[in-house]
Every structure is written in structure tokens, then in C-alpha cells.
Amino acid sequence: MLELYQTALRSRLLLGTARYPSPALLTAAVRAAGAEVVTVALRREAAGERAGQGFWGIIRELGVRVLPNTAGCHSVKEALTTAHMAREVFGTSWIKLEVIGEDDTLQPDVFGLVEAARLLCAEGFQVFPYTTEDLVVAERLLAAGCRVLMPWGAPIGSGRGLNNLLGLRALRAHFPDVPLIIDAGLGLPSHATQALEMGFDAVLVNTAVAQARDPVQMAGAFARAVEAGRQGRTAGPMEPRDWAAPSTPVLGTAFRG
């Protein structure tokens, strides 16, 4: 089981809800993924009263937990305002905190992120910060009160997978008891498998599923990939070797003199 802020979850696949071709495909994809948590942007919910009510009705019918996010916020003040509004709209203290610092890569502004996290945690929010693999930033976020970290795999929507394997491995090794969720940049189910094999606790996927030719099939593929990666990790994988090692015993076999 995955535990996030004292909430136990069976699924290690979190799903975004943006950019799906239709509400019906979103519904089917969430069910195919077996996701228990979906992210929702407040701006999407509030974009139009009638559309927002319809979208919220879909989420309620699915019976999943909502993780509101502060997507599109570029300052601490904007992120705080959005988080407070999200708590009122969705009735949850969970918040996926995004403070964007660079428009081309959508890289987090880690200075603003730490400050916003500190203020929100002090107000009782349970913060899921979208961050980089930087170890110092991770320390500051944990000191601010975060109990979960969401490092990026690659820039949002890029589909490039895990760009900095060394940095991500170091992050996992330095914080063995902190739930770490890879957020952003995954494009293939194999990327999710790799993340879970490396010891990450879960992944959050949106664009790779929503923009697939068949979102429902892709959601199911990611669900199986996450399960395979987790099982591969817990099974105790062999250590890589520099030299070949025969898989068939050579003792007692014929040999040429």
C-alpha cells in the first residue's frame, strides 16, 4: 500500500485530467488506470460554471480522491491564492503545489516553491510540491513541512522519460523514507516501470495518456507498467555486472582437451 499523508492507496498511478478528447474518454481512462487519485486544475473547474459542474460531476461519479493543483502559477502570491480557492471548491487540504519559474521548460521556481510550501504547510495544507531532483531543495521542502515530494522526470508534456537518472537515484537514496512521486515528462509505460524499479513510490501521468491515440488502452498499459515496476523492485533485482556470468552451471559438463 502507498501512504500519502495518512491516506492508504492501492494504486501507485496518479492520473491528470486535462487535455482528454472527451469526458467519456477521461472517465474510461481513469477506470482503466485503476487510479484512486486524479489531479484537477482549479482554472479548469472554474473556466465556466456549467462546464465546471459537469466536470465535477464526472469526478464524483468516479469516486476518486482529488488532488487540486496550482498549475500555471508563476508567483508565490498567485499559488497561495489558488490553493485557498481550491480548498474551498474541492473541500480538501491536499494541494499539488506548482510555482513555475521558466516558460520554455516549465521548470519550477524552487525559491518561490519553498516559500509557498512553508506558508501553506503552516496553514494546515498537505502539500505535494512539484520540484526538481535537487537534494538541497528537497531538504528545504521537507523542513517547510512537506511529507511528499514530486520531482520531475522531464519537462511537463515532453514525453522524454527520466532525464537525470543520476540525480533521481541520489534523491531516492538520500530520502529513503519519504514518498517520492515522479511527476511530469513520462511518455511511455516503460518510463513508469523504470521509475518504480528505481524505488520511486508512484508516478503521475497526464499528457502521455490523454494525448495517446487510444487513451483508455494507454491508461491500462501504464497501470500494468507501474505494477510490473513495483514487483520488480520488491523482488530484489540482481546487481549489474561488468563481466558475463554463465546462467547454466559448467560443473560436470563435457569439455575439450
PDB file of C-alpha atoms in Angstrom:
ATOM      1  CA  MET A   1       0.000   0.000   0.000  1.00  0.00           C
ATOM      2  CA  LEU A   2       1.064   3.562  -0.711  1.00  0.00           C
ATOM      3  CA  GLU A   3       0.525   6.008   2.149  1.00  0.00           C
ATOM      4  CA  LEU A   4       0.283   9.728   1.423  1.00  0.00           C
ATOM      5  CA  TYR A   5      -0.493  11.986   4.370  1.00  0.00           C
ATOM      6  CA  GLN A   6      -2.069   9.144   6.350  1.00  0.00           C
ATOM      7  CA  THR A   7      -4.187   8.079   3.352  1.00  0.00           C
ATOM      8  CA  ALA A   8      -3.621   4.497   2.189  1.00  0.00           C
ATOM      9  CA  LEU A   9      -3.856   3.849  -1.550  1.00  0.00           C
ATOM     10  CA  ARG A  10      -3.678   0.615  -3.517  1.00  0.00           C
ATOM     11  CA  SER A  11      -2.774   2.219  -6.851  1.00  0.00           C
ATOM     12  CA  ARG A  12       0.605   3.813  -7.477  1.00  0.00           C
ATOM     13  CA  LEU A  13      -0.596   5.549 -10.639  1.00  0.00           C
ATOM     14  CA  LEU A  14      -1.965   9.077 -10.278  1.00  0.00           C
ATOM     15  CA  LEU A  15      -3.721  10.488 -13.325  1.00  0.00           C
ATOM     16  CA  GLY A  16      -4.118  14.010 -14.638  1.00  0.00           C
ATOM     17  CA  THR A  17      -7.485  15.073 -16.061  1.00  0.00           C
ATOM     18  CA  ALA A  18      -6.520  17.689 -18.667  1.00  0.00           C
ATOM     19  CA  ARG A  19      -6.481  17.504 -22.484  1.00  0.00           C
ATOM     20  CA  TYR A  20      -8.673  14.434 -22.973  1.00  0.00           C
ATOM     21  CA  PRO A  21     -10.637  14.374 -26.241  1.00  0.00           C
ATOM     22  CA  SER A  22     -13.939  13.907 -24.391  1.00  0.00           C
ATOM     23  CA  PRO A  23     -15.380  13.442 -20.886  1.00  0.00           C
ATOM     24  CA  ALA A  24     -16.295   9.861 -21.808  1.00  0.00           C
ATOM     25  CA  LEU A  25     -12.690   9.022 -22.645  1.00  0.00           C
ATOM     26  CA  LEU A  26     -11.489  10.656 -19.432  1.00  0.00           C
ATOM     27  CA  THR A  27     -13.913   8.532 -17.429  1.00  0.00           C
ATOM     28  CA  ALA A  28     -12.888   5.331 -19.211  1.00  0.00           C
ATOM     29  CA  ALA A  29      -9.180   6.117 -18.876  1.00  0.00           C
ATOM     30  CA  VAL A  30      -9.397   6.719 -15.115  1.00  0.00           C
ATOM     31  CA  ARG A  31     -11.194   3.406 -14.705  1.00  0.00           C
ATOM     32  CA  ALA A  32      -8.724   1.550 -16.935  1.00  0.00           C
ATOM     33  CA  ALA A  33      -5.840   3.019 -14.941  1.00  0.00           C
ATOM     34  CA  GLY A  34      -7.348   1.957 -11.638  1.00  0.00           C
ATOM     35  CA  ALA A  35      -6.310   5.382 -10.370  1.00  0.00           C
ATOM     36  CA  GLU A  36      -7.508   6.427  -6.919  1.00  0.00           C
ATOM     37  CA  VAL A  37      -6.160   9.978  -7.161  1.00  0.00           C
ATOM     38  CA  VAL A  38      -6.630  12.459 -10.003  1.00  0.00           C
ATOM     39  CA  THR A  39      -5.203  15.933 -10.331  1.00  0.00           C
ATOM     40  CA  VAL A  40      -7.526  18.798 -11.164  1.00  0.00           C
ATOM     41  CA  ALA A  41      -6.608  22.361 -12.070  1.00  0.00           C
ATOM     42  CA  LEU A  42      -8.795  24.933 -10.366  1.00  0.00           C
ATOM     43  CA  ARG A  43      -8.735  27.026 -13.521  1.00  0.00           C
ATOM     44  CA  ARG A  44     -10.305  24.180 -15.484  1.00  0.00           C
ATOM     45  CA  GLU A  45     -13.030  23.759 -12.882  1.00  0.00           C
ATOM     46  CA  ALA A  46     -13.775  27.468 -12.809  1.00  0.00           C
ATOM     47  CA  ALA A  47     -13.483  28.060 -16.555  1.00  0.00           C
ATOM     48  CA  GLY A  48     -17.236  28.019 -16.974  1.00  0.00           C
ATOM     49  CA  GLU A  49     -19.939  27.410 -14.407  1.00  0.00           C
ATOM     50  CA  ARG A  50     -21.886  24.899 -16.461  1.00  0.00           C
ATOM     51  CA  ALA A  51     -18.794  23.105 -17.795  1.00  0.00           C
ATOM     52  CA  GLY A  52     -17.270  23.089 -14.328  1.00  0.00           C
ATOM     53  CA  GLN A  53     -20.323  21.482 -12.783  1.00  0.00           C
ATOM     54  CA  GLY A  54     -20.309  18.777 -15.446  1.00  0.00           C
ATOM     55  CA  PHE A  55     -16.641  18.039 -14.897  1.00  0.00           C
ATOM     56  CA  TRP A  56     -17.051  17.919 -11.134  1.00  0.00           C
ATOM     57  CA  GLY A  57     -19.958  15.529 -11.604  1.00  0.00           C
ATOM     58  CA  ILE A  58     -17.680  13.157 -13.556  1.00  0.00           C
ATOM     59  CA  ILE A  59     -15.087  13.188 -10.781  1.00  0.00           C
ATOM     60  CA  ARG A  60     -17.699  12.500  -8.096  1.00  0.00           C
ATOM     61  CA  GLU A  61     -19.123   9.622 -10.102  1.00  0.00           C
ATOM     62  CA  LEU A  62     -15.670   8.050 -10.417  1.00  0.00           C
ATOM     63  CA  GLY A  63     -15.287   8.074  -6.637  1.00  0.00           C
ATOM     64  CA  VAL A  64     -11.619   9.088  -6.759  1.00  0.00           C
ATOM     65  CA  ARG A  65      -9.688  11.415  -4.496  1.00  0.00           C
ATOM     66  CA  VAL A  66      -8.987  14.869  -5.918  1.00  0.00           C
ATOM     67  CA  LEU A  67      -5.542  16.447  -5.783  1.00  0.00           C
ATOM     68  CA  PRO A  68      -6.074  20.078  -6.842  1.00  0.00           C
ATOM     69  CA  ASN A  69      -3.073  21.804  -8.377  1.00  0.00           C
ATOM     70  CA  THR A  70      -1.825  25.337  -8.806  1.00  0.00           C
ATOM     71  CA  ALA A  71      -0.922  24.809 -12.475  1.00  0.00           C
ATOM     72  CA  GLY A  72       0.026  27.975 -14.317  1.00  0.00           C
ATOM     73  CA  CYS A  73       1.029  29.957 -11.223  1.00  0.00           C
ATOM     74  CA  HIS A  74       4.237  31.955 -11.574  1.00  0.00           C
ATOM     75  CA  SER A  75       4.457  33.621  -8.157  1.00  0.00           C
ATOM     76  CA  VAL A  76       4.078  32.737  -4.507  1.00  0.00           C
ATOM     77  CA  LYS A  77       1.080  35.050  -4.150  1.00  0.00           C
ATOM     78  CA  GLU A  78      -0.687  33.513  -7.139  1.00  0.00           C
ATOM     79  CA  ALA A  79      -0.040  29.983  -5.879  1.00  0.00           C
ATOM     80  CA  LEU A  80      -1.309  30.800  -2.386  1.00  0.00           C
ATOM     81  CA  THR A  81      -4.489  32.391  -3.723  1.00  0.00           C
ATOM     82  CA  THR A  82      -5.154  29.411  -5.985  1.00  0.00           C
ATOM     83  CA  ALA A  83      -4.533  26.943  -3.152  1.00  0.00           C
ATOM     84  CA  HIS A  84      -7.011  28.716  -0.868  1.00  0.00           C
ATOM     85  CA  MET A  85      -9.638  28.755  -3.593  1.00  0.00           C
ATOM     86  CA  ALA A  86      -9.026  25.075  -4.341  1.00  0.00           C
ATOM     87  CA  ARG A  87      -9.550  24.134  -0.702  1.00  0.00           C
ATOM     88  CA  GLU A  88     -12.933  25.862  -0.771  1.00  0.00           C
ATOM     89  CA  VAL A  89     -14.018  24.413  -4.114  1.00  0.00           C
ATOM     90  CA  PHE A  90     -12.865  20.833  -3.614  1.00  0.00           C
ATOM     91  CA  GLY A  91     -13.120  20.516   0.155  1.00  0.00           C
ATOM     92  CA  THR A  92      -9.615  19.088   0.627  1.00  0.00           C
ATOM     93  CA  SER A  93      -6.390  20.237   2.228  1.00  0.00           C
ATOM     94  CA  TRP A  94      -4.365  18.335  -0.373  1.00  0.00           C
ATOM     95  CA  ILE A  95      -2.684  20.613  -2.874  1.00  0.00           C
ATOM     96  CA  LYS A  96      -0.215  19.895  -5.658  1.00  0.00           C
ATOM     97  CA  LEU A  97       1.937  22.995  -5.485  1.00  0.00           C
ATOM     98  CA  GLU A  98       3.369  24.368  -8.711  1.00  0.00           C
ATOM     99  CA  VAL A  99       5.279  27.645  -8.944  1.00  0.00           C
ATOM    100  CA  ILE A 100       6.635  27.904 -12.485  1.00  0.00           C
ATOM    101  CA  GLY A 101       9.869  29.788 -12.993  1.00  0.00           C
ATOM    102  CA  GLU A 102      10.721  29.317 -16.664  1.00  0.00           C
ATOM    103  CA  ASP A 103       8.234  29.320 -19.515  1.00  0.00           C
ATOM    104  CA  ASP A 104      10.014  27.160 -22.104  1.00  0.00           C
ATOM    105  CA  THR A 105      10.762  24.199 -19.830  1.00  0.00           C
ATOM    106  CA  LEU A 106       8.100  24.910 -17.179  1.00  0.00           C
ATOM    107  CA  GLN A 107      10.848  24.325 -14.633  1.00  0.00           C
ATOM    108  CA  PRO A 108       9.784  25.045 -11.055  1.00  0.00           C
ATOM    109  CA  ASP A 109      10.872  28.246  -9.367  1.00  0.00           C
ATOM    110  CA  VAL A 110      12.382  26.386  -6.441  1.00  0.00           C
ATOM    111  CA  PHE A 111      12.836  29.532  -4.329  1.00  0.00           C
ATOM    112  CA  GLY A 112       9.186  30.502  -4.652  1.00  0.00           C
ATOM    113  CA  LEU A 113       8.175  26.866  -4.251  1.00  0.00           C
ATOM    114  CA  VAL A 114       9.878  26.530  -0.863  1.00  0.00           C
ATOM    115  CA  GLU A 115       8.385  29.795   0.368  1.00  0.00           C
ATOM    116  CA  ALA A 116       4.862  28.898  -0.788  1.00  0.00           C
ATOM    117  CA  ALA A 117       5.181  25.413   0.720  1.00  0.00           C
ATOM    118  CA  ARG A 118       6.247  26.863   4.067  1.00  0.00           C
ATOM    119  CA  LEU A 119       3.255  29.203   4.196  1.00  0.00           C
ATOM    120  CA  LEU A 120       0.730  26.590   3.076  1.00  0.00           C
ATOM    121  CA  CYS A 121       2.004  23.915   5.477  1.00  0.00           C
ATOM    122  CA  ALA A 122       1.701  26.425   8.312  1.00  0.00           C
ATOM    123  CA  GLU A 123      -1.958  26.863   7.352  1.00  0.00           C
ATOM    124  CA  GLY A 124      -2.687  23.153   7.504  1.00  0.00           C
ATOM    125  CA  PHE A 125      -2.379  22.272   3.829  1.00  0.00           C
ATOM    126  CA  GLN A 126      -0.940  18.885   2.913  1.00  0.00           C
ATOM    127  CA  VAL A 127       1.428  19.915   0.164  1.00  0.00           C
ATOM    128  CA  PHE A 128       2.620  17.848  -2.807  1.00  0.00           C
ATOM    129  CA  PRO A 129       5.353  20.078  -4.308  1.00  0.00           C
ATOM    130  CA  TYR A 130       6.272  19.779  -7.988  1.00  0.00           C
ATOM    131  CA  THR A 131      10.035  20.117  -7.769  1.00  0.00           C
ATOM    132  CA  THR A 132      13.340  19.153  -9.371  1.00  0.00           C
ATOM    133  CA  GLU A 133      15.712  16.375  -8.290  1.00  0.00           C
ATOM    134  CA  ASP A 134      17.876  18.890  -6.393  1.00  0.00           C
ATOM    135  CA  LEU A 135      18.807  17.489  -2.958  1.00  0.00           C
ATOM    136  CA  VAL A 136      19.093  20.883  -1.259  1.00  0.00           C
ATOM    137  CA  VAL A 137      15.644  21.937  -2.471  1.00  0.00           C
ATOM    138  CA  ALA A 138      14.253  18.620  -1.249  1.00  0.00           C
ATOM    139  CA  GLU A 139      15.716  19.262   2.216  1.00  0.00           C
ATOM    140  CA  ARG A 140      14.190  22.736   2.305  1.00  0.00           C
ATOM    141  CA  LEU A 141      10.756  21.445   1.255  1.00  0.00           C
ATOM    142  CA  LEU A 142      10.797  18.774   3.941  1.00  0.00           C
ATOM    143  CA  ALA A 143      11.896  21.352   6.522  1.00  0.00           C
ATOM    144  CA  ALA A 144       8.997  23.540   5.384  1.00  0.00           C
ATOM    145  CA  GLY A 145       6.563  20.771   6.324  1.00  0.00           C
ATOM    146  CA  CYS A 146       6.072  18.747   3.130  1.00  0.00           C
ATOM    147  CA  ARG A 147       5.779  14.992   3.662  1.00  0.00           C
ATOM    148  CA  VAL A 148       5.681  14.036  -0.033  1.00  0.00           C
ATOM    149  CA  LEU A 149       7.888  15.220  -2.914  1.00  0.00           C
ATOM    150  CA  MET A 150       7.052  15.175  -6.614  1.00  0.00           C
ATOM    151  CA  PRO A 151      10.283  15.503  -8.634  1.00  0.00           C
ATOM    152  CA  TRP A 152      10.025  15.903 -12.378  1.00  0.00           C
ATOM    153  CA  GLY A 153      11.221  13.206 -14.748  1.00  0.00           C
ATOM    154  CA  ALA A 154      11.477  15.672 -17.633  1.00  0.00           C
ATOM    155  CA  PRO A 155       9.737  18.919 -18.625  1.00  0.00           C
ATOM    156  CA  ILE A 156       5.933  18.802 -18.455  1.00  0.00           C
ATOM    157  CA  GLY A 157       4.390  17.261 -21.554  1.00  0.00           C
ATOM    158  CA  SER A 158       7.741  16.410 -23.157  1.00  0.00           C
ATOM    159  CA  GLY A 159       7.396  12.621 -23.005  1.00  0.00           C
ATOM    160  CA  ARG A 160      11.160  12.235 -22.620  1.00  0.00           C
ATOM    161  CA  GLY A 161      11.072   9.975 -19.580  1.00  0.00           C
ATOM    162  CA  LEU A 162      13.671  10.174 -16.805  1.00  0.00           C
ATOM    163  CA  ASN A 163      16.231  12.718 -17.950  1.00  0.00           C
ATOM    164  CA  ASN A 164      18.605  12.753 -14.983  1.00  0.00           C
ATOM    165  CA  LEU A 165      18.997   9.192 -13.758  1.00  0.00           C
ATOM    166  CA  LEU A 166      21.975  10.018 -11.529  1.00  0.00           C
ATOM    167  CA  GLY A 167      20.158  12.859  -9.816  1.00  0.00           C
ATOM    168  CA  LEU A 168      16.962  10.859  -9.341  1.00  0.00           C
ATOM    169  CA  ARG A 169      18.854   7.892  -7.905  1.00  0.00           C
ATOM    170  CA  ALA A 170      20.626  10.223  -5.488  1.00  0.00           C
ATOM    171  CA  LEU A 171      17.298  11.724  -4.433  1.00  0.00           C
ATOM    172  CA  ARG A 172      15.848   8.287  -3.764  1.00  0.00           C
ATOM    173  CA  ALA A 173      18.926   7.215  -1.812  1.00  0.00           C
ATOM    174  CA  HIS A 174      19.041  10.366   0.320  1.00  0.00           C
ATOM    175  CA  PHE A 175      15.385  10.210   1.351  1.00  0.00           C
ATOM    176  CA  PRO A 176      14.553   6.512   1.670  1.00  0.00           C
ATOM    177  CA  ASP A 177      11.512   7.051   3.895  1.00  0.00           C
ATOM    178  CA  VAL A 178       9.901   9.959   2.021  1.00  0.00           C
ATOM    179  CA  PRO A 179       7.192   9.158  -0.543  1.00  0.00           C
ATOM    180  CA  LEU A 180       8.579  10.277  -3.917  1.00  0.00           C
ATOM    181  CA  ILE A 181       6.251  10.547  -6.923  1.00  0.00           C
ATOM    182  CA  ILE A 182       7.690  11.124 -10.390  1.00  0.00           C
ATOM    183  CA  ASP A 183       5.673  13.953 -11.893  1.00  0.00           C
ATOM    184  CA  ALA A 184       5.949  15.228 -15.459  1.00  0.00           C
ATOM    185  CA  GLY A 185       7.747  14.126 -18.584  1.00  0.00           C
ATOM    186  CA  LEU A 186       6.785  10.453 -18.768  1.00  0.00           C
ATOM    187  CA  GLY A 187       5.785   9.409 -22.272  1.00  0.00           C
ATOM    188  CA  LEU A 188       5.788   5.602 -22.296  1.00  0.00           C
ATOM    189  CA  PRO A 189       4.682   2.871 -19.908  1.00  0.00           C
ATOM    190  CA  SER A 190       8.322   1.722 -19.814  1.00  0.00           C
ATOM    191  CA  HIS A 191       9.256   5.074 -18.269  1.00  0.00           C
ATOM    192  CA  ALA A 192       6.865   4.356 -15.411  1.00  0.00           C
ATOM    193  CA  THR A 193       8.278   0.862 -14.970  1.00  0.00           C
ATOM    194  CA  GLN A 194      11.785   2.317 -14.780  1.00  0.00           C
ATOM    195  CA  ALA A 195      10.728   4.829 -12.124  1.00  0.00           C
ATOM    196  CA  LEU A 196       9.177   2.156  -9.904  1.00  0.00           C
ATOM    197  CA  GLU A 197      12.152  -0.170 -10.436  1.00  0.00           C
ATOM    198  CA  MET A 198      14.406   2.643  -9.203  1.00  0.00           C
ATOM    199  CA  GLY A 199      12.407   2.763  -5.986  1.00  0.00           C
ATOM    200  CA  PHE A 200      10.081   5.682  -6.591  1.00  0.00           C
ATOM    201  CA  ASP A 201       6.733   5.193  -4.915  1.00  0.00           C
ATOM    202  CA  ALA A 202       4.364   6.285  -7.676  1.00  0.00           C
ATOM    203  CA  VAL A 203       4.063   8.253 -10.903  1.00  0.00           C
ATOM    204  CA  LEU A 204       1.712  10.969 -12.089  1.00  0.00           C
ATOM    205  CA  VAL A 205       0.826  10.847 -15.778  1.00  0.00           C
ATOM    206  CA  ASN A 206      -1.374  13.130 -17.852  1.00  0.00           C
ATOM    207  CA  THR A 207      -0.326  14.017 -21.394  1.00  0.00           C
ATOM    208  CA  ALA A 208       1.018  10.553 -22.271  1.00  0.00           C
ATOM    209  CA  VAL A 209      -2.427   9.088 -21.621  1.00  0.00           C
ATOM    210  CA  ALA A 210      -4.708  11.951 -22.648  1.00  0.00           C
ATOM    211  CA  GLN A 211      -2.989  12.549 -25.997  1.00  0.00           C
ATOM    212  CA  ALA A 212      -2.481   8.902 -26.964  1.00  0.00           C
ATOM    213  CA  ARG A 213      -4.344   7.600 -29.989  1.00  0.00           C
ATOM    214  CA  ASP A 214      -6.246   5.345 -27.580  1.00  0.00           C
ATOM    215  CA  PRO A 215      -6.209   6.956 -24.097  1.00  0.00           C
ATOM    216  CA  VAL A 216      -8.051   4.053 -22.491  1.00  0.00           C
ATOM    217  CA  GLN A 217      -5.617   1.439 -23.767  1.00  0.00           C
ATOM    218  CA  MET A 218      -2.668   3.629 -22.763  1.00  0.00           C
ATOM    219  CA  ALA A 219      -4.090   4.120 -19.256  1.00  0.00           C
ATOM    220  CA  GLY A 220      -4.296   0.363 -18.837  1.00  0.00           C
ATOM    221  CA  ALA A 221      -0.763  -0.037 -20.141  1.00  0.00           C
ATOM    222  CA  PHE A 222       0.556   2.452 -17.585  1.00  0.00           C
ATOM    223  CA  ALA A 223      -1.315   0.660 -14.803  1.00  0.00           C
ATOM    224  CA  ARG A 224       0.336  -2.646 -15.693  1.00  0.00           C
ATOM    225  CA  ALA A 225       3.719  -0.954 -16.128  1.00  0.00           C
ATOM    226  CA  VAL A 226       3.558   0.555 -12.649  1.00  0.00           C
ATOM    227  CA  GLU A 227       2.620  -2.800 -11.151  1.00  0.00           C
ATOM    228  CA  ALA A 228       5.474  -4.536 -13.016  1.00  0.00           C
ATOM    229  CA  GLY A 229       7.986  -1.932 -11.874  1.00  0.00           C
ATOM    230  CA  ARG A 230       6.919  -2.204  -8.256  1.00  0.00           C
ATOM    231  CA  GLN A 231       7.052  -6.001  -8.300  1.00  0.00           C
ATOM    232  CA  GLY A 232      10.452  -5.898  -9.972  1.00  0.00           C
ATOM    233  CA  ARG A 233      11.747  -3.608  -7.232  1.00  0.00           C
ATOM    234  CA  THR A 234      10.378  -5.603  -4.309  1.00  0.00           C
ATOM    235  CA  ALA A 235      11.540  -8.913  -5.822  1.00  0.00           C
ATOM    236  CA  GLY A 236      15.156  -7.872  -5.295  1.00  0.00           C
ATOM    237  CA  PRO A 237      16.732  -7.377  -8.740  1.00  0.00           C
ATOM    238  CA  MET A 238      20.203  -8.694  -9.493  1.00  0.00           C
ATOM    239  CA  GLU A 239      23.107  -6.264  -9.416  1.00  0.00           C
ATOM    240  CA  PRO A 240      24.632  -5.327 -12.795  1.00  0.00           C
ATOM    241  CA  ARG A 241      27.976  -6.953 -13.594  1.00  0.00           C
ATOM    242  CA  ASP A 242      30.894  -5.856 -15.744  1.00  0.00           C
ATOM    243  CA  TRP A 243      31.553  -9.394 -16.977  1.00  0.00           C
ATOM    244  CA  ALA A 244      29.480 -12.253 -18.280  1.00  0.00           C
ATOM    245  CA  ALA A 245      28.309 -14.928 -15.847  1.00  0.00           C
ATOM    246  CA  PRO A 246      27.002 -18.236 -17.235  1.00  0.00           C
ATOM    247  CA  SER A 247      23.393 -18.974 -16.392  1.00  0.00           C
ATOM    248  CA  THR A 248      23.966 -22.699 -16.951  1.00  0.00           C
ATOM    249  CA  PRO A 249      26.280 -24.463 -14.455  1.00  0.00           C
ATOM    250  CA  VAL A 250      29.528 -25.677 -16.047  1.00  0.00           C
ATOM    251  CA  LEU A 251      30.402 -28.223 -13.353  1.00  0.00           C
ATOM    252  CA  GLY A 252      30.233 -31.776 -14.751  1.00  0.00           C
ATOM    253  CA  THR A 253      29.803 -30.728 -18.384  1.00  0.00           C
ATOM    254  CA  ALA A 254      31.929 -32.105 -21.188  1.00  0.00           C
ATOM    255  CA  PHE A 255      34.917 -30.096 -22.318  1.00  0.00           C
ATOM    256  CA  ARG A 256      37.533 -30.334 -24.998  1.00  0.00           C
ATOM    257  CA  GLY A 257      41.114 -31.027 -24.063  1.00  0.00           C
TER     258      GLY A 257
END
